[in-house]
Each structure stands twice: as structure tokens, then as C-alpha cells.
Coordinates of C-alpha atoms in Angstrom, one line a residue:
M1 CA 107.8 133.6 -32.3
R2 CA 107.6 136.8 -30.3
T3 CA 109.3 139.7 -32.5
R4 CA 109.4 143.3 -31.3
Q5 CA 108.1 145.1 -34.6
F6 CA 109.7 148.7 -34.3
V7 CA 107.1 149.3 -37.6
A8 CA 106.4 152.6 -38.9
R9 CA 107.6 156.2 -37.2
A10 CA 105.1 160.1 -38.8
A11 CA 106.6 162.3 -38.4
L12 CA 104.5 165.6 -37.8
S13 CA 104.9 168.9 -37.3
A14 CA 103.2 172.0 -37.5
A15 CA 102.6 172.5 -40.8
V16 CA 102.4 168.0 -40.1
G17 CA 104.4 166.3 -42.3
L18 CA 104.8 161.9 -42.9
S19 CA 107.8 159.6 -43.1
L20 CA 107.4 156.4 -42.5
L21 CA 110.9 154.8 -41.8
G22 CA 111.8 150.4 -42.2
L23 CA 110.5 148.0 -40.2
R24 CA 114.0 146.7 -37.6
A25 CA 112.5 143.4 -35.5
D26 CA 114.5 141.7 -32.0
P27 CA 115.8 138.2 -32.4
A28 CA 112.8 135.8 -32.0
A29 CA 113.1 133.8 -29.1
A30 CA 114.6 130.3 -29.6
D31 CA 112.6 126.8 -30.6
T32 CA 113.0 124.5 -27.2
V33 CA 113.9 121.0 -26.7
G34 CA 112.8 118.7 -24.2
P35 CA 113.3 115.1 -23.5
L36 CA 109.9 113.6 -21.8
P37 CA 110.1 111.2 -19.4
I38 CA 107.2 108.7 -21.4
G39 CA 107.3 105.8 -23.4
S40 CA 104.3 106.4 -24.9
Y41 CA 101.7 109.2 -26.6
R42 CA 98.3 110.3 -27.6
D43 CA 97.1 113.4 -26.7
M44 CA 98.1 116.5 -25.7
A45 CA 95.9 120.0 -23.9
V46 CA 97.4 122.9 -23.9
D47 CA 95.7 124.8 -20.1
A48 CA 96.7 128.6 -20.8
A49 CA 96.1 130.0 -18.0
H50 CA 98.4 128.2 -15.8
Q51 CA 101.0 127.6 -18.9
Q52 CA 100.4 124.0 -18.5
V53 CA 100.7 121.1 -20.9
F54 CA 99.9 117.9 -20.6
L55 CA 100.9 115.1 -22.3
S56 CA 98.5 111.6 -21.7
D57 CA 100.8 108.4 -21.5
P58 CA 98.2 105.6 -21.6
F59 CA 100.4 102.4 -20.9
G60 CA 102.5 103.9 -17.6
D61 CA 98.8 105.1 -16.9
S62 CA 99.9 108.7 -16.1
V63 CA 99.3 111.7 -17.1
L64 CA 102.6 114.0 -17.6
V65 CA 102.4 117.6 -16.6
T66 CA 104.2 120.0 -18.3
D67 CA 105.5 123.9 -18.8
W68 CA 105.2 126.1 -21.4
T69 CA 109.1 125.7 -22.1
G70 CA 109.2 121.3 -21.9
Q71 CA 110.0 121.6 -18.4
V72 CA 108.8 119.0 -16.2
V73 CA 105.9 119.6 -14.0
K74 CA 104.4 116.6 -12.7
Q75 CA 103.8 112.7 -13.4
I76 CA 100.1 112.4 -11.9
G77 CA 99.6 108.5 -11.8
G78 CA 96.6 105.9 -11.8
T79 CA 95.2 106.7 -14.6
D80 CA 94.9 103.6 -16.1
G81 CA 95.3 103.5 -20.3
A82 CA 94.7 108.0 -20.4
W83 CA 94.1 108.2 -23.6
G84 CA 92.0 111.5 -25.4
F85 CA 91.7 114.8 -23.9
A86 CA 89.0 117.3 -23.1
L87 CA 89.9 121.1 -21.5
S88 CA 86.6 123.3 -19.7
A89 CA 86.5 126.3 -21.1
D90 CA 88.1 128.2 -18.1
S91 CA 90.6 125.9 -18.1
G92 CA 89.9 124.4 -14.3
T93 CA 89.6 121.0 -15.7
L94 CA 91.5 118.5 -18.1
Y95 CA 89.0 115.4 -18.4
V96 CA 90.9 112.6 -19.1
A97 CA 89.9 109.2 -20.9
L98 CA 90.5 106.1 -19.7
R99 CA 90.1 103.2 -21.8
D100 CA 91.7 101.0 -19.2
A101 CA 89.4 101.9 -16.8
G102 CA 86.6 102.2 -18.7
A103 CA 86.4 105.6 -17.5
I104 CA 86.5 109.9 -16.8
A105 CA 89.4 110.9 -14.7
A106 CA 88.4 114.7 -14.2
I107 CA 91.7 116.6 -12.8
D108 CA 92.3 120.2 -11.5
T109 CA 94.4 122.1 -13.1
A110 CA 95.7 124.7 -10.8
T111 CA 96.4 121.5 -8.2
L112 CA 97.2 118.9 -10.2
E113 CA 95.0 115.9 -8.2
E114 CA 91.9 113.9 -9.8
T115 CA 88.6 115.2 -8.5
A116 CA 86.5 113.3 -9.6
R117 CA 85.8 110.1 -12.1
Y118 CA 83.1 109.1 -13.8
D119 CA 82.3 105.2 -15.0
T120 CA 81.0 105.1 -18.7
G121 CA 79.9 101.7 -18.3
T122 CA 81.2 100.5 -22.0
G123 CA 83.1 98.5 -20.2
A124 CA 87.5 98.5 -20.2
G125 CA 89.7 98.1 -22.7
A126 CA 91.1 97.9 -25.8
Y127 CA 87.8 97.0 -27.2
A128 CA 85.7 98.6 -25.0
G129 CA 86.6 101.7 -22.8
P130 CA 87.2 105.9 -24.3
T131 CA 89.1 106.6 -26.1
S132 CA 88.5 110.5 -27.6
L133 CA 87.3 113.2 -25.7
A134 CA 85.6 116.8 -26.9
L135 CA 83.1 119.2 -24.6
A136 CA 80.2 120.6 -27.4
G137 CA 76.6 121.2 -26.1
D138 CA 77.7 121.5 -23.0
K139 CA 78.2 117.9 -22.5
L140 CA 81.7 115.6 -22.4
W141 CA 81.1 113.6 -25.3
F142 CA 83.8 110.3 -26.4
G143 CA 84.4 107.5 -28.4
Y144 CA 85.0 104.2 -27.2
S145 CA 84.8 100.9 -28.8
L146 CA 81.8 97.9 -29.1
D147 CA 83.6 95.5 -29.3
T148 CA 86.4 94.8 -32.3
W149 CA 84.9 96.0 -34.9
R150 CA 81.7 98.0 -34.0
G151 CA 82.8 101.8 -32.4
A152 CA 80.9 104.3 -31.1
I153 CA 79.7 107.6 -29.8
G154 CA 78.2 108.6 -25.8
S155 CA 78.1 111.8 -23.9
L156 CA 78.5 112.7 -20.1
D157 CA 75.3 115.0 -19.0
L158 CA 76.8 116.3 -15.5
G159 CA 74.5 119.5 -15.3
G160 CA 72.6 118.5 -13.1
A161 CA 72.3 117.1 -10.0
Q162 CA 73.8 112.9 -10.7
P163 CA 76.0 112.5 -13.8
V164 CA 73.9 111.0 -16.4
V165 CA 75.9 109.3 -19.5
T166 CA 74.5 108.5 -23.1
R167 CA 76.2 105.4 -24.7
D168 CA 75.8 103.8 -28.4
Q169 CA 75.7 106.8 -30.3
G170 CA 76.4 107.0 -34.1
L171 CA 76.0 103.6 -34.4
D172 CA 76.7 101.8 -38.4
T173 CA 79.1 103.9 -38.7
F174 CA 82.9 103.0 -36.7
R175 CA 84.9 100.0 -36.7
G176 CA 86.6 101.1 -34.5
S177 CA 86.7 103.9 -31.1
P178 CA 85.9 107.5 -33.2
H179 CA 88.3 110.5 -33.0
L180 CA 86.2 113.5 -32.1
T181 CA 86.8 116.8 -32.8
V182 CA 84.9 120.7 -32.0
T183 CA 86.4 124.0 -32.3
P184 CA 84.4 126.4 -29.0
Q185 CA 83.4 129.6 -32.1
A186 CA 81.4 126.2 -32.8
P187 CA 80.3 124.6 -30.0
D188 CA 77.1 121.9 -31.3
T189 CA 78.9 121.2 -34.4
L190 CA 81.2 117.4 -32.8
V191 CA 83.0 115.7 -36.2
A192 CA 83.9 112.0 -35.8
A193 CA 86.7 110.2 -36.6
E194 CA 87.6 106.2 -37.6
S195 CA 90.0 104.1 -39.9
D196 CA 90.3 100.8 -39.5
G197 CA 93.9 100.9 -42.0
N198 CA 92.0 99.9 -44.9
T199 CA 89.3 102.8 -45.4
A200 CA 88.3 105.8 -43.1
A201 CA 84.9 107.4 -42.2
V202 CA 83.7 110.5 -41.4
A203 CA 80.7 112.1 -39.5
V204 CA 79.2 115.3 -38.4
Y205 CA 76.8 115.7 -35.8
D206 CA 75.1 118.6 -34.4
V207 CA 74.2 118.0 -30.9
S208 CA 72.4 121.6 -29.6
A209 CA 69.6 118.7 -28.8
G210 CA 71.7 116.5 -26.6
R211 CA 72.2 114.3 -28.6
A212 CA 74.4 113.1 -31.4
D213 CA 72.3 113.7 -34.4
A214 CA 73.8 112.7 -37.5
Q215 CA 74.6 116.0 -40.4
A216 CA 76.8 114.1 -43.1
R217 CA 78.7 110.9 -43.3
R218 CA 81.4 109.6 -45.4
V219 CA 83.6 106.7 -46.3
D220 CA 87.2 107.0 -47.3
P221 CA 87.0 110.4 -47.7
G222 CA 89.2 113.0 -49.8
P223 CA 91.6 112.9 -53.1
D224 CA 93.8 109.8 -52.5
G225 CA 91.5 108.2 -50.8
C226 CA 91.9 108.1 -46.7
S227 CA 93.4 104.1 -45.9
S228 CA 94.6 105.5 -42.4
L229 CA 93.4 108.2 -40.5
Q230 CA 95.6 109.5 -37.9
D231 CA 94.2 113.4 -37.1
L232 CA 91.6 115.5 -37.5
A233 CA 90.9 119.0 -36.5
L234 CA 87.8 122.0 -37.4
T235 CA 88.8 125.3 -38.9
P236 CA 87.5 128.2 -35.7
D237 CA 83.8 128.5 -37.8
G238 CA 83.7 124.6 -37.7
R239 CA 82.7 124.7 -41.5
Q240 CA 85.7 122.9 -42.8
V241 CA 87.8 119.6 -41.1
V242 CA 91.6 119.1 -41.9
I243 CA 92.8 115.6 -42.0
A244 CA 95.6 113.7 -42.0
C245 CA 96.0 110.1 -43.5
A246 CA 99.1 108.5 -43.6
G247 CA 99.3 107.4 -47.7
A248 CA 97.9 110.8 -48.7
H249 CA 101.2 112.8 -49.2
R250 CA 99.2 115.4 -48.7
H251 CA 96.6 116.7 -45.9
Q252 CA 92.8 116.9 -47.5
V253 CA 89.9 119.7 -46.3
L254 CA 86.3 118.5 -46.2
R255 CA 83.2 120.5 -45.6
T256 CA 81.3 120.1 -42.8
A257 CA 78.3 121.1 -44.4
D258 CA 77.9 118.0 -46.8
L259 CA 81.8 116.6 -46.1
A260 CA 82.0 117.0 -50.1
D261 CA 86.1 117.5 -50.6
D262 CA 87.0 121.4 -50.3
G263 CA 91.1 121.4 -51.1
V264 CA 93.9 120.3 -50.0
L265 CA 97.5 121.8 -48.4
T266 CA 100.9 120.8 -50.4
T267 CA 102.6 118.7 -47.6
S268 CA 104.1 115.4 -48.3
W269 CA 105.0 112.2 -47.2
S270 CA 102.8 110.8 -45.1
P271 CA 100.1 113.5 -43.0
D272 CA 100.4 112.1 -39.3
A273 CA 99.1 115.3 -37.3
V274 CA 97.1 118.1 -37.3
A275 CA 96.3 121.5 -35.5
V276 CA 94.2 124.5 -36.3
D277 CA 94.2 128.4 -34.0
P278 CA 92.0 130.1 -33.0
A279 CA 93.0 132.8 -36.1
G280 CA 92.7 130.1 -39.0
T281 CA 95.9 129.0 -39.2
V282 CA 96.9 124.7 -39.6
A283 CA 99.9 123.5 -38.5
A284 CA 100.6 120.3 -40.3
G285 CA 102.7 118.1 -39.1
V286 CA 104.0 114.6 -41.7
Y287 CA 105.7 111.5 -40.7
G288 CA 109.0 111.3 -43.1
P289 CA 113.1 110.8 -42.7
S290 CA 113.6 114.0 -45.2
G291 CA 112.1 118.0 -46.4
P292 CA 109.9 119.6 -42.8
D293 CA 108.2 118.2 -40.5
V294 CA 105.5 120.6 -39.7
R295 CA 104.2 123.0 -42.1
L296 CA 102.0 125.9 -41.7
F297 CA 99.1 128.2 -43.8
A298 CA 97.2 130.4 -42.9
Q299 CA 93.0 129.9 -43.5
G300 CA 92.8 129.6 -47.0
A301 CA 95.9 129.3 -48.7
T302 CA 96.6 126.2 -50.3
T303 CA 100.2 126.7 -49.6
A304 CA 103.1 127.3 -46.6
Y305 CA 104.4 130.1 -46.0
T306 CA 107.0 128.4 -43.4
D307 CA 107.8 125.2 -42.5
W308 CA 110.5 123.7 -39.6
D309 CA 112.3 120.8 -40.5
F310 CA 113.5 118.7 -37.2
P311 CA 117.2 117.6 -36.8
A312 CA 118.3 114.1 -36.7
P313 CA 120.3 112.8 -33.6
S314 CA 122.8 111.0 -35.5
D315 CA 123.7 110.4 -39.6
Y316 CA 122.1 107.0 -37.7
A317 CA 118.8 108.0 -36.6
D318 CA 115.8 110.3 -37.9
T319 CA 113.3 112.9 -35.1
T320 CA 109.8 112.3 -36.7
L321 CA 106.6 113.9 -35.3
V322 CA 104.1 110.8 -33.5
P323 CA 100.8 110.9 -35.0
G324 CA 98.5 114.6 -33.5
G325 CA 101.5 115.3 -31.6
L326 CA 100.5 119.1 -33.0
A327 CA 98.5 122.1 -30.4
W328 CA 98.9 125.6 -30.3
S329 CA 98.4 127.9 -27.2
P330 CA 95.3 128.5 -27.0
D331 CA 96.8 132.9 -28.5
G332 CA 98.7 130.6 -32.1
S333 CA 102.7 132.6 -29.9
R334 CA 103.9 129.1 -30.2
I335 CA 103.0 125.4 -30.8
F336 CA 103.9 122.4 -29.3
A337 CA 105.1 119.2 -30.9
V338 CA 106.1 115.6 -30.1
T339 CA 108.6 113.6 -31.8
E340 CA 110.6 110.0 -31.8
T341 CA 114.2 109.5 -32.1
S342 CA 113.7 106.6 -34.9
G343 CA 114.5 103.1 -33.3
T344 CA 113.7 104.2 -29.8
S345 CA 111.4 105.0 -27.4
T346 CA 112.3 108.3 -26.8
L347 CA 109.6 111.0 -27.3
S348 CA 110.5 114.5 -26.6
L349 CA 108.4 118.1 -26.3
R350 CA 109.1 120.8 -29.3
V351 CA 108.0 124.2 -28.5
L352 CA 108.4 125.8 -31.7
D353 CA 107.7 129.7 -31.1
H354 CA 105.3 131.6 -34.3
P355 CA 104.9 133.7 -35.9
R356 CA 108.2 133.5 -38.4
V357 CA 106.7 135.6 -40.8
A358 CA 107.2 139.4 -42.1
T359 CA 104.8 141.9 -41.4
A360 CA 104.1 144.6 -43.0
V361 CA 102.2 148.1 -42.1
T362 CA 101.2 151.1 -43.1
V363 CA 100.6 154.3 -40.7
R364 CA 98.8 157.7 -42.3
A365 CA 98.7 160.9 -40.4
P366 CA 96.9 164.4 -41.0
A367 CA 99.2 166.8 -43.0
S368 CA 99.0 169.2 -40.3
S369 CA 97.6 169.9 -36.9
P370 CA 97.1 172.6 -34.8
R371 CA 98.4 173.0 -31.4
N372 CA 95.9 171.5 -28.3
Q373 CA 94.1 169.1 -31.0
D374 CA 93.0 166.0 -31.9
L375 CA 94.8 165.0 -34.9
T376 CA 94.2 160.7 -35.6
L377 CA 96.7 158.1 -36.8
T378 CA 95.4 155.4 -38.9
G379 CA 97.0 151.9 -39.7
K380 CA 97.5 148.6 -40.8
L381 CA 98.6 145.7 -40.4
E382 CA 100.0 143.2 -42.9
A383 CA 101.4 139.2 -42.5
P384 CA 100.9 136.1 -44.2
V385 CA 98.0 135.1 -41.4
G386 CA 95.0 136.9 -39.2
F387 CA 94.6 138.5 -36.7
G388 CA 93.4 137.6 -34.0
A389 CA 91.6 138.8 -30.9
G390 CA 92.4 140.9 -28.4
N391 CA 95.9 142.3 -30.0
T392 CA 97.1 145.8 -30.1
V393 CA 99.9 147.9 -31.2
D394 CA 101.5 150.0 -28.9
I395 CA 102.0 154.3 -29.4
W396 CA 104.6 156.1 -28.1
R397 CA 104.7 160.1 -28.5
I398 CA 108.3 161.6 -29.0
D399 CA 108.2 165.3 -28.5
D400 CA 111.6 165.9 -29.0
P401 CA 113.0 163.8 -31.1
T402 CA 116.5 164.5 -30.3
A403 CA 115.7 163.8 -26.7
G404 CA 115.2 159.8 -27.6
E405 CA 112.4 156.7 -27.8
G406 CA 109.9 159.3 -26.8
M407 CA 106.8 158.1 -23.8
L408 CA 104.3 155.3 -24.1
I409 CA 100.3 157.5 -24.7
G410 CA 98.7 154.5 -25.3
S411 CA 97.7 151.2 -27.3
A412 CA 94.9 150.8 -30.3
S413 CA 92.9 147.6 -30.6
V414 CA 93.8 145.9 -34.0
A415 CA 90.8 144.5 -36.1
A416 CA 90.4 141.6 -37.1
D417 CA 91.4 142.6 -40.5
G418 CA 94.7 144.3 -39.2
T419 CA 93.3 147.8 -39.7
F420 CA 93.7 150.5 -35.8
T421 CA 93.0 153.6 -35.0
Y422 CA 94.2 156.0 -32.4
T423 CA 93.9 159.7 -31.6
D424 CA 96.2 161.6 -28.5
R425 CA 96.5 165.4 -28.5
P426 CA 100.1 166.9 -28.9
R427 CA 100.7 170.2 -27.0
A428 CA 104.3 170.1 -28.4
K429 CA 105.0 173.1 -30.4
G430 CA 107.0 172.5 -33.6
Q431 CA 107.9 168.6 -35.0
V432 CA 105.5 165.6 -33.1
Q433 CA 107.0 161.9 -34.0
Y434 CA 104.7 158.8 -33.3
T435 CA 106.2 155.1 -32.7
V436 CA 103.7 152.2 -33.6
Q437 CA 105.5 148.9 -31.6
Y438 CA 103.8 144.9 -32.9
Y439 CA 105.0 142.1 -30.4
G440 CA 104.0 140.1 -33.4
D441 CA 101.2 137.3 -33.0
A442 CA 99.5 134.5 -34.4

């Protein structure tokens, strides 16, 4: 939710006095929902550079592209068994795991055209082709099946004159094609997980040397076990992995150093999706007919600070979150959720505005300030969630408090702990007022 909050006002005069006024927030932007012209779904990627969302349609052999409001932009065909995605760091290329073609396609995110296709050498189909992708350690990693009962990890190196594929890594760990996850802030850490309906396996790899070197392995993770793993995501620092296991009735947190239990997130029903934004805020989704469908947790917290309960379309149907159906926009301003109407194959994309939290602020000024001398305002924002990089507050100066809102004189960067400072040199005599405006962030 992008909120404009007139968070505080410091009143300054020749003998500068300070007064803090109450918070005021503009109305929040409404969440949106739009139907999707696809009948299947497996993965989602969010392209901030072009404000696009990519959704895989494996059984329709297509990749669907929408804008950030959920409106369809294009449906890219010819992508046989489009399953998992990986988006390049510059958002210029979307890589698509083509399970039914035994290949990986590269799509230009500006033209929305396929520019290359790489054979993985795995074979094609349900028990062969690649299904999950992740960019880590300067390579593109993929999960695939060796046969009906074994999965493995492969890599595609595009750094040389010719593409180089390496297969058969992570053997003897997975009973099916593993799901991969990474985080940009820990570029050499790759986490893979898979479940066969009875138990789940999770493994952490160091890929800094160009190969998947196992650092930790665990079967049936979490205090409740994990019979059916649905989704997983790394925290920004790479120190924890959050897993969603159907039947666990809560999202489980593991320490990546050794995959030991490291906490639980209080959810309910059957966890089926999880996504973490760059500031560490966890979106945890569940499949269930009642109660909140998506909950948000501040980094390190075990209790949600806000949630969404999707409305039912009728008395005889429910709206449910599909497995792996959550993704953040990189700036943390919104969450994308893929939902399904029970008893049908109707899929929709919901855009959830974030954050729905109250941000408190304190701001201070000197008790007095000589004319034509620098004065420094200091302040701090406080919220249940962290403040990611690139956030600012705008500073307005009102030389004549009776004349209106005054003029925008600059902005101040907000540190990770919410603090900010701004130095000004007012030239007016008498009372001077400053207004700090904060527009909301992750």
C-alpha cells in the first residue's frame, strides 16, 4: 500500500520551538483482481524494470505476461511445458524451464520474444525435463528428474563462447525434480527441496566453485515433519529458509548453516506458498476454506502483523491460494497472488497493496537557530517491518505558516533502522515550519 503520511511538523522561530503534530494518511490504493486466461500454473516472476508479471502455464505450453494491475499483456506460446522461471539480475532476460522440451528458453523481457533455447540433455517429459530454475554463482541451475524415483540438479554456463551443461549433481538426495531457491544477497548459496508425498528432503549447496557442493542435508524437516513440501524461500541474508509444507499447519524456518529448526511462523491449515521481500518481510500463504489466506511477518517475528482473507465468490465456492502462488514486487510495494475458485479451473491474479501498517515517526529540531545559519532536523520512522534500501522522506519548508503548504526543499535518505537527517538554512525571520512526508515502503 502506498500511503502518503504527513508524519510530523516541527515549528521553528527565532527562539525555535518544536511541536509534533499527529499522523495523517491518504486513502490506500485498493487491491485489484483479474481473471487469467490459463488453466494451469507453476511459477511466477516479477519484472520491475518493465512492471510486468510472468506466469507459467505448463499444460497450456505458454507463458502469460500481465502488467502490475493484473491486466494481460501477452501470452507467449510455443513454450512446451513451461514450468519454472529465473529472471536475470538486470530484468532483461526471463529463463523458462521447458519440462516437455527438455530445454531452457530465454525470453527478452522488452520484446517478449524468445531469443534462445538451450538443450539440457536431460530428456523431455514428466520424469526428465527441467522444472525449476535459479541464477547463482554465475550459472543457471535447474532441477530435473533422472527417472520416476530420482531427482538431480544441473547447471547451464552461458559465460563462455558456447553454452556448457553439467548434470547429475545433488544425487542420492531427491526422489523427484527438486525446487530451487536463491537470494541476490547470498549469490553463492543454493537451496533445493523436494517431497514425494511421504517425506521431504532439503539441501543447501555452495556454488562458488562452479559446482553444487553440499553443505547440509535434511530429510523430513521441521518440528511437525513435512509430508508434502509446496514452496520455499530464502531470507535476504541467506541465513534462513522458510518452507511451506501441507499438513504442518504452520510455516517452518530452518537455519541454512545446518538446516536445524530455527522457528515457526504462526499460520494455519495447509501452508502452500511463501515469498520473502528484499527487506526480509515474509508473505506466508495457506490453502484453506476459512481464516486468512496470506499473512505478513516482519523479519524475525513469529506472529503476523497483517493478513488478507480472500472473499468467496458464492456460498458454495471458495477462493484459495494455489501452491507457490505468491511473489513480491522488488520494491516491496505489492504482493502478487494467484488464486483459484474451488471446483473450477478458473485462475485469477490478485495484486495486494503493501504495507498495510502504521508508521510512527519522531522528528526533532534545535531549540533555536540564528538566521542564515545551518540547522539540522533529525528523525526516525518506526514500523513493524524493516526499511529497505532506497527509501526517502520529503522535506517541505513553510516560511509563512499562514500561507499554505510551503515548498519542497529536498529529501533525506532513510537508513535501515529508520533514522534520517536533513540540514537546511532558513532565511526568513520569525517562525519557520517543516513538514516531513513519507510515502510508505516495505
